[in-house]
Short mmCIF file of C-alpha atoms in Angstrom, two decimals:
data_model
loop_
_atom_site.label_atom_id
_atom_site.label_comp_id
_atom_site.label_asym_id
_atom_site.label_seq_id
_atom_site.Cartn_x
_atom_site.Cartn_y
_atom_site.Cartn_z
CA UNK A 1 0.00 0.00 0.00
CA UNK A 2 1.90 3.46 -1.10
CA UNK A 3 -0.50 5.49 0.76
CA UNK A 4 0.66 3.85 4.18
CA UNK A 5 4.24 6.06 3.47
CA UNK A 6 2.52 9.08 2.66
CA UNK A 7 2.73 10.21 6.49
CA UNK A 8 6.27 9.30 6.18
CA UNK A 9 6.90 11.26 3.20
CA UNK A 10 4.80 14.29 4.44
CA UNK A 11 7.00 14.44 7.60
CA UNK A 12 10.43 14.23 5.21
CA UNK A 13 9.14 17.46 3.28
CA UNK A 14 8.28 19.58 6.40
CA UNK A 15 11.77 18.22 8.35
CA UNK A 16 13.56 19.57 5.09
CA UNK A 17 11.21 23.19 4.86
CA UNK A 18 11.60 22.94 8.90
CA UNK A 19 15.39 23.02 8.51
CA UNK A 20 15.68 25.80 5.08
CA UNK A 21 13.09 28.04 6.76
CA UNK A 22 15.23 28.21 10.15
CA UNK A 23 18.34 29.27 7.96
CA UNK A 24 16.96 31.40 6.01
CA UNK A 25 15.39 33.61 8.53
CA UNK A 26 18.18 33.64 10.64
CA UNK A 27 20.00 34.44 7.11
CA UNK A 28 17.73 37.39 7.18
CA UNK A 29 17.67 38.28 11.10
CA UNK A 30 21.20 38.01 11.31
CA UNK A 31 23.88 40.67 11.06
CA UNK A 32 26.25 40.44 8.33
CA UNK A 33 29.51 42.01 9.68
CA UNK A 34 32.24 39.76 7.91
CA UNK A 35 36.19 40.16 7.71
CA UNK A 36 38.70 38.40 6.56
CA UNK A 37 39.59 37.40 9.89
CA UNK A 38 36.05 36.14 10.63
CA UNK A 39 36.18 34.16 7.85
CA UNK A 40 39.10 31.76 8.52
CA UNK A 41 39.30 28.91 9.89
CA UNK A 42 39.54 28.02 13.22
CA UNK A 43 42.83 26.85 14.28
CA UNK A 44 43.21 27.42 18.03
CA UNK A 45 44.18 31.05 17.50
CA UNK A 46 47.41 29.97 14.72
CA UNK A 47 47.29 30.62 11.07
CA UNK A 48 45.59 27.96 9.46
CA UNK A 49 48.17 25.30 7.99
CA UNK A 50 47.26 23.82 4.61
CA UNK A 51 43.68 22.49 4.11
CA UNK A 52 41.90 19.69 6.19
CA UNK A 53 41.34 17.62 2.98
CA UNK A 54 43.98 15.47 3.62
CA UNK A 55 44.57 11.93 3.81
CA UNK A 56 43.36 10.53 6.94
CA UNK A 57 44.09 6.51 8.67
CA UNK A 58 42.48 4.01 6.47
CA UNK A 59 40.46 2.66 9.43
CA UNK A 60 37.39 4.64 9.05
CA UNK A 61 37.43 3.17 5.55
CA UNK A 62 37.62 -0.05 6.79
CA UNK A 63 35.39 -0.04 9.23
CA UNK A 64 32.76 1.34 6.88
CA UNK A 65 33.25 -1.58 4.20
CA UNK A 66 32.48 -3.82 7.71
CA UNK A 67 29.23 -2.00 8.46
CA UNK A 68 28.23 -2.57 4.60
CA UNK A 69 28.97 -6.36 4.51
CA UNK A 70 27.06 -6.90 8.34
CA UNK A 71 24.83 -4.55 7.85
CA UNK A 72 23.48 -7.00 5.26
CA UNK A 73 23.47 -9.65 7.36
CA UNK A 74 21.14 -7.98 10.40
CA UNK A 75 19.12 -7.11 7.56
CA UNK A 76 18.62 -10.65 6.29
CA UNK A 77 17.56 -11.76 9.99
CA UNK A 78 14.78 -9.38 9.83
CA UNK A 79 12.10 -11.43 7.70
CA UNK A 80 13.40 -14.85 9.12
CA UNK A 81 12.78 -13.17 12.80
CA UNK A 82 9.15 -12.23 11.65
CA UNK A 83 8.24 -15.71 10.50
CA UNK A 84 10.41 -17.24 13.36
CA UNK A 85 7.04 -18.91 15.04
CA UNK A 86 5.80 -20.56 11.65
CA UNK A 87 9.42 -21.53 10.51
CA UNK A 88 10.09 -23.03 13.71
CA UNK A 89 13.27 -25.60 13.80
CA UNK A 90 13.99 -25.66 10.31
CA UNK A 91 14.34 -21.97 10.08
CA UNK A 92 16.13 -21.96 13.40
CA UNK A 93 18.91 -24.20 12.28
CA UNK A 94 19.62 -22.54 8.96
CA UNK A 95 19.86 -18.96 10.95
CA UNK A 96 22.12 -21.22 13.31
CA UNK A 97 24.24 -22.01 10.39
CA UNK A 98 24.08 -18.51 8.78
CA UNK A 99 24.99 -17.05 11.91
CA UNK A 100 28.30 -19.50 12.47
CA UNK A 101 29.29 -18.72 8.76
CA UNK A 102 28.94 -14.85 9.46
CA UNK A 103 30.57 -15.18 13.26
CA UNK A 104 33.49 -17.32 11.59
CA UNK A 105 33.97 -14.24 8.95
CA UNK A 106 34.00 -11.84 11.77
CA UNK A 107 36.48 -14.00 13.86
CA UNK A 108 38.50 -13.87 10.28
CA UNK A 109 38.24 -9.68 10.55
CA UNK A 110 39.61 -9.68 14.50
CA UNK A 111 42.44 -12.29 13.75
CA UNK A 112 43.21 -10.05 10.69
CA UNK A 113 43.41 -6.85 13.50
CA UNK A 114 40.58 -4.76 10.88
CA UNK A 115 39.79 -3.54 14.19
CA UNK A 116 42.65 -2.40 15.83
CA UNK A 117 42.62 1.04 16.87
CA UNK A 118 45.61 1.21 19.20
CA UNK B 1 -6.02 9.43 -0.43
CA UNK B 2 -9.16 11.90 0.24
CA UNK B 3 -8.10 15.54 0.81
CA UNK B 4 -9.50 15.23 4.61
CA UNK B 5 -6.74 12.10 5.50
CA UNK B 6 -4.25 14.40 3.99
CA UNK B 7 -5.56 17.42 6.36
CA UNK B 8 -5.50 15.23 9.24
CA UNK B 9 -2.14 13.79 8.48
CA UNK B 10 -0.92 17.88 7.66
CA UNK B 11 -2.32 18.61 11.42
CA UNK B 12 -0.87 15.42 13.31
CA UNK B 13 3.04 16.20 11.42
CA UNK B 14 2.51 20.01 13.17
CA UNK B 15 1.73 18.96 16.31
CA UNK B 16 4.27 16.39 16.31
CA UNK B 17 6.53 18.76 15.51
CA UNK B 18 5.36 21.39 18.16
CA UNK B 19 6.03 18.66 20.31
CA UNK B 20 9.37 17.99 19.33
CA UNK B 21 10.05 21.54 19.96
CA UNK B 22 9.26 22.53 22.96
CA UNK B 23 9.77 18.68 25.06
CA UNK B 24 13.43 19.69 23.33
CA UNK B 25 13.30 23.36 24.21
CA UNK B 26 12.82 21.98 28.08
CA UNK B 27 14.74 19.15 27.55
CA UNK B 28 17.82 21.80 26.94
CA UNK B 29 16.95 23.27 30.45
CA UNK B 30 16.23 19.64 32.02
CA UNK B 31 19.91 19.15 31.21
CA UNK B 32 21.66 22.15 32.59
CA UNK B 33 18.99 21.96 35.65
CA UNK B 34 20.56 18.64 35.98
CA UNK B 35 23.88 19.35 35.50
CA UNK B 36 23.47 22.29 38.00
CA UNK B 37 22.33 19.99 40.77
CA UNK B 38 24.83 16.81 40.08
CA UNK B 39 27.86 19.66 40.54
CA UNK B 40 26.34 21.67 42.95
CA UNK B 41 25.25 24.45 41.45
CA UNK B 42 22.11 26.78 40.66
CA UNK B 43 21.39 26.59 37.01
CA UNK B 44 19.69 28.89 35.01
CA UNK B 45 16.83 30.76 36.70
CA UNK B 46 17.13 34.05 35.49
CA UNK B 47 14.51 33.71 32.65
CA UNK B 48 10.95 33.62 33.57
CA UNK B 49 10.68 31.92 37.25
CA UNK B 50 12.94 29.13 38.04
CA UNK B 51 14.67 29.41 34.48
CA UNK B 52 11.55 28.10 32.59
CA UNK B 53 11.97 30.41 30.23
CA UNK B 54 16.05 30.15 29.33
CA UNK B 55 15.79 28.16 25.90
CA UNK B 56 13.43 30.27 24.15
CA UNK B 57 15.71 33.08 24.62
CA UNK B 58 18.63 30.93 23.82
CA UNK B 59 16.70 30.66 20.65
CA UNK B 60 15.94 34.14 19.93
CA UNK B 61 19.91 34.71 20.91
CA UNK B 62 20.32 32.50 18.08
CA UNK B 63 18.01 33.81 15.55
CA UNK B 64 19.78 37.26 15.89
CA UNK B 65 23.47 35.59 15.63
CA UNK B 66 25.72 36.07 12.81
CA UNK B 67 25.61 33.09 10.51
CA UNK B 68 29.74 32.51 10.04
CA UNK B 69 30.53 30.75 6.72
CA UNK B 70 34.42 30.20 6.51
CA UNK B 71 35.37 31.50 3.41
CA UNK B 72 37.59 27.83 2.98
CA UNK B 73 34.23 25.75 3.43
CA UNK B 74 32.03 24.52 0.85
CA UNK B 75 29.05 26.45 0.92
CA UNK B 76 26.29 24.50 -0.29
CA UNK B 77 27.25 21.32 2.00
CA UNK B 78 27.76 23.45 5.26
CA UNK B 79 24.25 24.50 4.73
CA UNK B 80 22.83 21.65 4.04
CA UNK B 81 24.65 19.38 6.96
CA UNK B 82 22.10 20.95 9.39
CA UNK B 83 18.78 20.29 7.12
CA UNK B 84 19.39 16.42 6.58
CA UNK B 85 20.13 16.12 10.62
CA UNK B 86 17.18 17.90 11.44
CA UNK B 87 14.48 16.50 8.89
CA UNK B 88 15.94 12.59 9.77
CA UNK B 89 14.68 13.65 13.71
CA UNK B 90 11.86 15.27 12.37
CA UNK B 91 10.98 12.21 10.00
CA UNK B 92 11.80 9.24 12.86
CA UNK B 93 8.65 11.37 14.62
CA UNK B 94 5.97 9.77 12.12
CA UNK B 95 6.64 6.35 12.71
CA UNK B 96 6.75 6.64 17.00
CA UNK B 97 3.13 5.31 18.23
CA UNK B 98 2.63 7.93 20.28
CA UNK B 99 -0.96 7.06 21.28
CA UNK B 100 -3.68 4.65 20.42
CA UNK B 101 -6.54 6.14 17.96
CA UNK B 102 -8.67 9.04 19.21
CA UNK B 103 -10.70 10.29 17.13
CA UNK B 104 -12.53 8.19 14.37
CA UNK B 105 -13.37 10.48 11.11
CA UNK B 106 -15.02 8.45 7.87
CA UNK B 107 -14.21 5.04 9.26
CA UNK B 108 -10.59 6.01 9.90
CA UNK B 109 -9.22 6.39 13.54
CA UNK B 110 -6.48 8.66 14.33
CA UNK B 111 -4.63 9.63 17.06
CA UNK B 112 -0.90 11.27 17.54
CA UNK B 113 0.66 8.21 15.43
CA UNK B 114 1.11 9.26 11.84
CA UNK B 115 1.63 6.15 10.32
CA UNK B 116 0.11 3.14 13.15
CA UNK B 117 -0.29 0.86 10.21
CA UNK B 118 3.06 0.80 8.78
CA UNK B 119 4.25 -2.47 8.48
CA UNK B 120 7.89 -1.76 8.35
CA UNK B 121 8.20 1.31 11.19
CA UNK B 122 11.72 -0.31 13.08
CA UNK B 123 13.27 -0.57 9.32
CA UNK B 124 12.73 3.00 9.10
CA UNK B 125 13.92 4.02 12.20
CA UNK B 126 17.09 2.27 11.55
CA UNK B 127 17.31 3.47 7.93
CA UNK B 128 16.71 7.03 9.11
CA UNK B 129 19.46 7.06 11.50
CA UNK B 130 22.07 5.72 8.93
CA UNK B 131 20.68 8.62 6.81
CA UNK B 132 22.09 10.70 9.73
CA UNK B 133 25.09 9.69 9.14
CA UNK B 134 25.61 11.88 6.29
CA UNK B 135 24.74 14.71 7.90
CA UNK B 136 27.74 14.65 10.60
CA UNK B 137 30.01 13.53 8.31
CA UNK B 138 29.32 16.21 5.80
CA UNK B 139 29.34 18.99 8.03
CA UNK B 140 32.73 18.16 9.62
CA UNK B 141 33.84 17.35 5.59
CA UNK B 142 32.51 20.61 4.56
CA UNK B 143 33.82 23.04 7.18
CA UNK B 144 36.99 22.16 6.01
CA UNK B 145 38.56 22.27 9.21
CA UNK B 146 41.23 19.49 11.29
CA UNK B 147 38.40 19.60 14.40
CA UNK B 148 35.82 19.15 12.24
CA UNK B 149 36.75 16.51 9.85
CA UNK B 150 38.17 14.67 12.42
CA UNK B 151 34.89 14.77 14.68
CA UNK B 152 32.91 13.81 11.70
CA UNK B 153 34.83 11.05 10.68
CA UNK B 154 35.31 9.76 14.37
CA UNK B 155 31.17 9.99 14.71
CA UNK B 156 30.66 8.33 11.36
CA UNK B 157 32.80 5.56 12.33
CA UNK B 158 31.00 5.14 15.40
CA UNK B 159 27.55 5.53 14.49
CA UNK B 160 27.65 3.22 12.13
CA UNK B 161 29.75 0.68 14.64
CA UNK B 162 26.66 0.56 17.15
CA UNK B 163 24.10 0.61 14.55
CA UNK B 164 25.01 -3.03 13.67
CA UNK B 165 24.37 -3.94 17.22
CA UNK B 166 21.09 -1.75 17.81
CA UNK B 167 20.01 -3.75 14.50
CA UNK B 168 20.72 -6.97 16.15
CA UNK B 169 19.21 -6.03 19.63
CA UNK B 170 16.05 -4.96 17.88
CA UNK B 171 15.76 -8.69 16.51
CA UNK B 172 15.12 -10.03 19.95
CA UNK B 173 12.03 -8.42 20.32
CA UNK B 174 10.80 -9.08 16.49
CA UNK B 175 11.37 -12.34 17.58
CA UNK B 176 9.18 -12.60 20.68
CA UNK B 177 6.43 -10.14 18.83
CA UNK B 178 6.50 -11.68 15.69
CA UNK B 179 5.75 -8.08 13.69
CA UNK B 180 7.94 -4.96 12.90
CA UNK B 181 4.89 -3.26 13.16
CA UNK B 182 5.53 -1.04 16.41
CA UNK B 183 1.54 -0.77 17.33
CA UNK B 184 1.79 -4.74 17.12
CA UNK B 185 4.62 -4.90 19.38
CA UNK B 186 2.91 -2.86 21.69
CA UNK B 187 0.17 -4.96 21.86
CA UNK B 188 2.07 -7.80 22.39
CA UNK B 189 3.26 -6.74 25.49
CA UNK B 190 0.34 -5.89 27.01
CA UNK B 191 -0.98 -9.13 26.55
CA UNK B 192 2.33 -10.98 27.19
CA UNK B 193 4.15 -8.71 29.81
CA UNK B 194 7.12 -6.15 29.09
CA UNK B 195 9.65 -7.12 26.74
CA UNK B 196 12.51 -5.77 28.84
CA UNK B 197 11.41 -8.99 31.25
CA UNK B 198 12.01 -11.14 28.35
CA UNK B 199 14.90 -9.05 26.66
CA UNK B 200 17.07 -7.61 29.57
CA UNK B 201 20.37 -8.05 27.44
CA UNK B 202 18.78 -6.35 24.34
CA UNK B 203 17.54 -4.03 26.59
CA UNK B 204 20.77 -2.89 27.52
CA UNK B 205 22.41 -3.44 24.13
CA UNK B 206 20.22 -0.67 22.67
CA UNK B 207 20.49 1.21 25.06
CA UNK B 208 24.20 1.60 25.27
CA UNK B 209 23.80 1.73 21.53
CA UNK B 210 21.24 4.78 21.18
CA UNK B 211 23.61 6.65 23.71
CA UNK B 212 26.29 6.28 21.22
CA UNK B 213 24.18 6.84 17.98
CA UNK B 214 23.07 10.19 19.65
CA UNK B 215 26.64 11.53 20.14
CA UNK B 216 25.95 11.35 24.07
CA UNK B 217 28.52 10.96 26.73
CA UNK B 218 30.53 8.87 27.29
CA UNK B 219 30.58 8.38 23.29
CA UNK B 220 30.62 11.78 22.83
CA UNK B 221 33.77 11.51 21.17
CA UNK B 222 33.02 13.71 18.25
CA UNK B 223 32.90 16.63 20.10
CA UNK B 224 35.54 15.83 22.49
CA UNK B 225 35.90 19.06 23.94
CA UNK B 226 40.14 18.60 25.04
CA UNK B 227 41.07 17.11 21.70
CA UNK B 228 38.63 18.25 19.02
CA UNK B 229 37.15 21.73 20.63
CA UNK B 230 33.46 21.15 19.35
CA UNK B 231 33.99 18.64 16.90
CA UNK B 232 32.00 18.37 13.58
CA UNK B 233 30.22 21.75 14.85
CA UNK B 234 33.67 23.49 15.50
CA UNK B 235 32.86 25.86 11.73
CA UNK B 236 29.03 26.07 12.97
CA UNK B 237 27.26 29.29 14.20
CA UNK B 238 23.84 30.95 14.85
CA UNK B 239 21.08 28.91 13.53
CA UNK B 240 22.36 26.24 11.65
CA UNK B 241 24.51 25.21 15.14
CA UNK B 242 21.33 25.25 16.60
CA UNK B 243 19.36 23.26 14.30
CA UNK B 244 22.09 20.49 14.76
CA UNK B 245 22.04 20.77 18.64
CA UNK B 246 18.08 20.17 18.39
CA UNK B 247 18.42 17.28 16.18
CA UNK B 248 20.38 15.89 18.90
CA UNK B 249 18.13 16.44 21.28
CA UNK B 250 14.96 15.51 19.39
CA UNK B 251 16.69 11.99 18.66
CA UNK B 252 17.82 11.39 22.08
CA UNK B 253 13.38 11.97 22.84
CA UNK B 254 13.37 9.62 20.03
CA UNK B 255 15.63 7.49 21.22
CA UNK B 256 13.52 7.34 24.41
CA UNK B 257 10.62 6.82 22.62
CA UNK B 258 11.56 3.74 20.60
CA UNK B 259 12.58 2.25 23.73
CA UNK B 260 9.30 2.89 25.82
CA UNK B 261 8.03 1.01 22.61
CA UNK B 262 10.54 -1.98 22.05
CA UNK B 263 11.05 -2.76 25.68
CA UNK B 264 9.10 -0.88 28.28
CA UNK B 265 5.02 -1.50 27.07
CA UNK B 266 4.37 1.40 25.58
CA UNK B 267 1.13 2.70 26.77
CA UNK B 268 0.80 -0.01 29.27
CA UNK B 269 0.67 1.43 32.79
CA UNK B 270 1.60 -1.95 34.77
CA UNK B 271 2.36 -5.33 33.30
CA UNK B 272 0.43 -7.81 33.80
CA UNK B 273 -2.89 -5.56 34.95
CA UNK B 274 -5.45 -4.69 33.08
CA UNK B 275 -5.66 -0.90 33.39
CA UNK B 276 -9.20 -0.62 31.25
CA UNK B 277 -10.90 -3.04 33.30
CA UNK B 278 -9.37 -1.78 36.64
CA UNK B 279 -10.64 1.38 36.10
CA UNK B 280 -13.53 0.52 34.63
CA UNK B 281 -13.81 1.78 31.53
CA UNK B 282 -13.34 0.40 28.05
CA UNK B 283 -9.75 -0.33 26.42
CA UNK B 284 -10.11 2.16 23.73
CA UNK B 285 -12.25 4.91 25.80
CA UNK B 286 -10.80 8.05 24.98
CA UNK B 287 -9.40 8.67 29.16
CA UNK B 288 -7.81 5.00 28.56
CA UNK B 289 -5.91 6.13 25.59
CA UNK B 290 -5.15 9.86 27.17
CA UNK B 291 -3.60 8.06 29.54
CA UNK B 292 -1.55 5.47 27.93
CA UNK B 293 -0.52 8.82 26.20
CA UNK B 294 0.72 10.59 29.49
CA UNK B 295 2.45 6.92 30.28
CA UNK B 296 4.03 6.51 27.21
CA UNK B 297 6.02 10.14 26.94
CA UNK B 298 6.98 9.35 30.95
CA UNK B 299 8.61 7.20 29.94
CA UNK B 300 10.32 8.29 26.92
CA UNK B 301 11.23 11.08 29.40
CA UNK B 302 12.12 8.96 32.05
CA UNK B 303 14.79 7.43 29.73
CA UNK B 304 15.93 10.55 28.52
CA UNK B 305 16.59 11.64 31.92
CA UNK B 306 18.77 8.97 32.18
CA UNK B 307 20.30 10.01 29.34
CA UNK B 308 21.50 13.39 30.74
CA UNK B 309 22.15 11.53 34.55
CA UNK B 310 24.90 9.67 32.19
CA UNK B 311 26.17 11.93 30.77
CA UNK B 312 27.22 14.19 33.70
CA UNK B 313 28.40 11.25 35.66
CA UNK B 314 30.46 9.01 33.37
CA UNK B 315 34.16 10.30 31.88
CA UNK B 316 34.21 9.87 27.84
CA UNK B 317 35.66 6.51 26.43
CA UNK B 318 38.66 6.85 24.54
CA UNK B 319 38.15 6.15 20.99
CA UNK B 320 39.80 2.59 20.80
CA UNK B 321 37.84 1.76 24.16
CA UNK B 322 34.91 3.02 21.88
CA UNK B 323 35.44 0.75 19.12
CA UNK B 324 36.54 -2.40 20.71
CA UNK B 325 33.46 -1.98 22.65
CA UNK B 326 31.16 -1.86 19.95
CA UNK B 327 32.54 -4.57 17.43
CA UNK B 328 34.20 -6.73 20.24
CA UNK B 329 31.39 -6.72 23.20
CA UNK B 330 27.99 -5.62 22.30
CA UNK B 331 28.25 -7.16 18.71
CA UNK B 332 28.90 -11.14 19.84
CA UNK B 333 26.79 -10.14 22.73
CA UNK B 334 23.55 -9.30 20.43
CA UNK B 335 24.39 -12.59 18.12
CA UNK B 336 24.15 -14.79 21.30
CA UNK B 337 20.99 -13.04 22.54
CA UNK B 338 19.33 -13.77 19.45
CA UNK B 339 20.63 -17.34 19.32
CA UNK B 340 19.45 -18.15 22.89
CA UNK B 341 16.20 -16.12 21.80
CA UNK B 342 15.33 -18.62 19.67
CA UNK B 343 16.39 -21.44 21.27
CA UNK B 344 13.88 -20.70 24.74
CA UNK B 345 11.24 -20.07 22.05
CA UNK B 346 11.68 -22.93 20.62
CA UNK B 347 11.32 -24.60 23.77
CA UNK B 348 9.44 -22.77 25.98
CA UNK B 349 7.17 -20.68 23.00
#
């Protein structure tokens, strides 16, 4: 049923007009005194050094491919948890099994130290 | 969809959004109240008597502040950091049951619940909070500052650590209810008893989990104050800083919310009694649902207040503490509470 999710997209269009509408009027309530000053950034009172775009540690890359590929996963439990009661032991053992492939993976990940942060 | 539904459904999104507003206006001052007492000290109470007032001039301070672009940010994403956190708390708002039906127009009931019949509500929560993802990362990407990019980064990282194991604590309780439906799950528990009696380690799972997917201490990391100054906000002023401090606030209401739903009975008063029949009057009665109402934001409050009791009594994780925590604890932890889940339903259900 689409109209079920028109509340849901009624309440995306006013968060959105909620959030322009606030900037904008404080865009016009506002006081617009800039200088050159103002406008740099903040570097705990020094001259700014180069820009931020630089390469950062490859762990937050890492750890987002990991959210992707379990991410997955949780999502795959959600139908099987829904029809847990009619699937009953069958459906049990295969989540069983799905659930020892996907820990063995993750044991793989901690062994490979994907997770080390020290 | 007839014009009135869509009136209806126009008038329930503005009061739900009222609502968001001021419980988060007072939920500002609930904090530094509570701060104030846990260190001793007064608190506000120079606005209106006992302080009630303070936010709503901290919101017409912020209305009249300068909105600071640095000239080395990127515009267009700086702006729009603020809108996609806010409308994600705004849009988690529809899918909260926040009472049963009230009124009944043309054969359709409503009540404060936008969307009661939506079959897929806790898939949207958790899809709307990776969508606020993007906004903290992008606004500590586009203020093209050191603070900022490493705040964002550092809260991107997390959130999207403890949103696998919210995920997986959530399928405890889909398991025992048997619907994603949140009205279903609430009705579940009044007939079955609380799920937090059934669920006590999923219980705790999400709730360490919505403490970190709110940015609150102790995984406030991102805007480690000593290391990062404010974090992904470090570029932000006026306005668009405060649109992202109420989208943290809204959420964390939210947060409560979807608890008092998942684990605490929703509108259920005590488990295990029959409120209606106790008080004599029927289970959909418009006092009956009033009142689930008034028990339902308690305790969404009540956990919120926990919320801010945590946050000015803990010290911050450091961020490997953080992330070992999150992968190495609370992830295994949620498997094996599903696993055993099943297995006493299996046996017992």
């Amino acid at each position: 049923m689409v109209t079920t999710y028109v509340p849901l997209m009624i309440m995306i269009l006013i968060g959105v007009i909620f959030g322009v509408s606030n900037i904008v009027l404080a865009e016009i309530l506002g006081p617009r005194r800039r200088n050159k000053a103002k406008l740099s950034t903040y570097e705990s009172g020094m001259e700014p050094i180069k820009s931020a775009r630089e390469r950062f540690t490859v762990k937050f890359y890492l750890v987002a491919v990991m959210f992707i590929l379990f991410d997955i996963e949780v999502i795959f439990m959600y139908p099987w948890a829904v029809q847990f009661k009619e699937l009953g032991m069958y459906g049990f053992t295969a989540m069983i099994l799905f659930m020892v492939l996907l820990f063995s993976g993750y044991l793989y990940v901690i062994k490979k130290g994907a997770l080390r942060w020290d | 969809m007839d014009p009135i539904q869509l009136l209806i459904i126009c008038a329930q999104a503005g009061m739900l959004v009222n609502l968001m507003l001021i419980a988060a206006a007072y939920m500002v001052l609930a904090e530094r109240k509570v701060a104030a007492w846990i260190q001793g000290r007064v608190g506000p109470n120079r606005v209106g008597p006992w302080g009630l007032f303070q936010s709503f001039a901290d919101v017409f301070k912020l209305y009249l502040k300068e909105d600071v672009v640095p000239a080395a940010a990127d515009y267009k994403f700086h702006a729009l950091a603020p809108i996609i956190s806010i409308a994600v708390a705004i849009t988690i708002y529809a899918v909260i049951p926040w009472s049963g039906p009230l009124v009944t127009i043309d054969g359709h009931s409503y009540g404060l619940a936008m969307a009661p019949q939506m079959n897929v509500a806790i898939l949207i929560i958790l899809a709307m909070t990776s969508v606020g993802v993007y906004g903290v990362a992008l606004a500590g990407w586009s203020s093209n500052n050191k603070y900022s990019l490493m705040g964002g980064l550092r809260s991107a990282a997390q959130m999207i650590s403890y949103e696998l194991s919210m995920g997986l604590a959530v399928i405890g309780v889909v398991l025992i209810s048997g619907s994603l439906n949140l009205v279903e799950i609430i009705n579940s528990q009044i007939a079955n008893g609380w799920n937090i009696m059934y669920q006590p380690v999923a219980f705790l799972i999400f709730f360490v989990t919505s403490l970190a997917e709110t940015n609150r201490a102790p995984f406030d990391l991102p805007e480690a104050e000593p290391e990062l100054v404010g974090g992904y906000h470090t570029e932000y002023t006026g306005m668009k800083f405060g649109l992202l401090y109420l989208a943290e606030y809204a959420s964390m209401l939210a947060a409560g919310a979807i608890m008092a739903t998942l684990f605490l009975g929703g509108w259920d008063m005590i488990p295990f009694v029959d409120e209606a029949a106790l008080l004599g009057l029927a289970p959909d009665s418009i006092p009956m649902v009033v009142l689930g109402h008034i028990t339902f934001v308690s305790k969404a409050l009540l956990m919120v207040f926990v919320f801010i009791w945590i946050r000015w009594s803990l010290p911050r994780f450091r961020y490997d503490q953080l992330m070992n925590l999150g992968w190495k604890v609370l992830l295994p932890l949620a498997l094996a509470n599903i696993a055993v889940t099943g297995i006493c339903l299996l046996l017992f259900g």
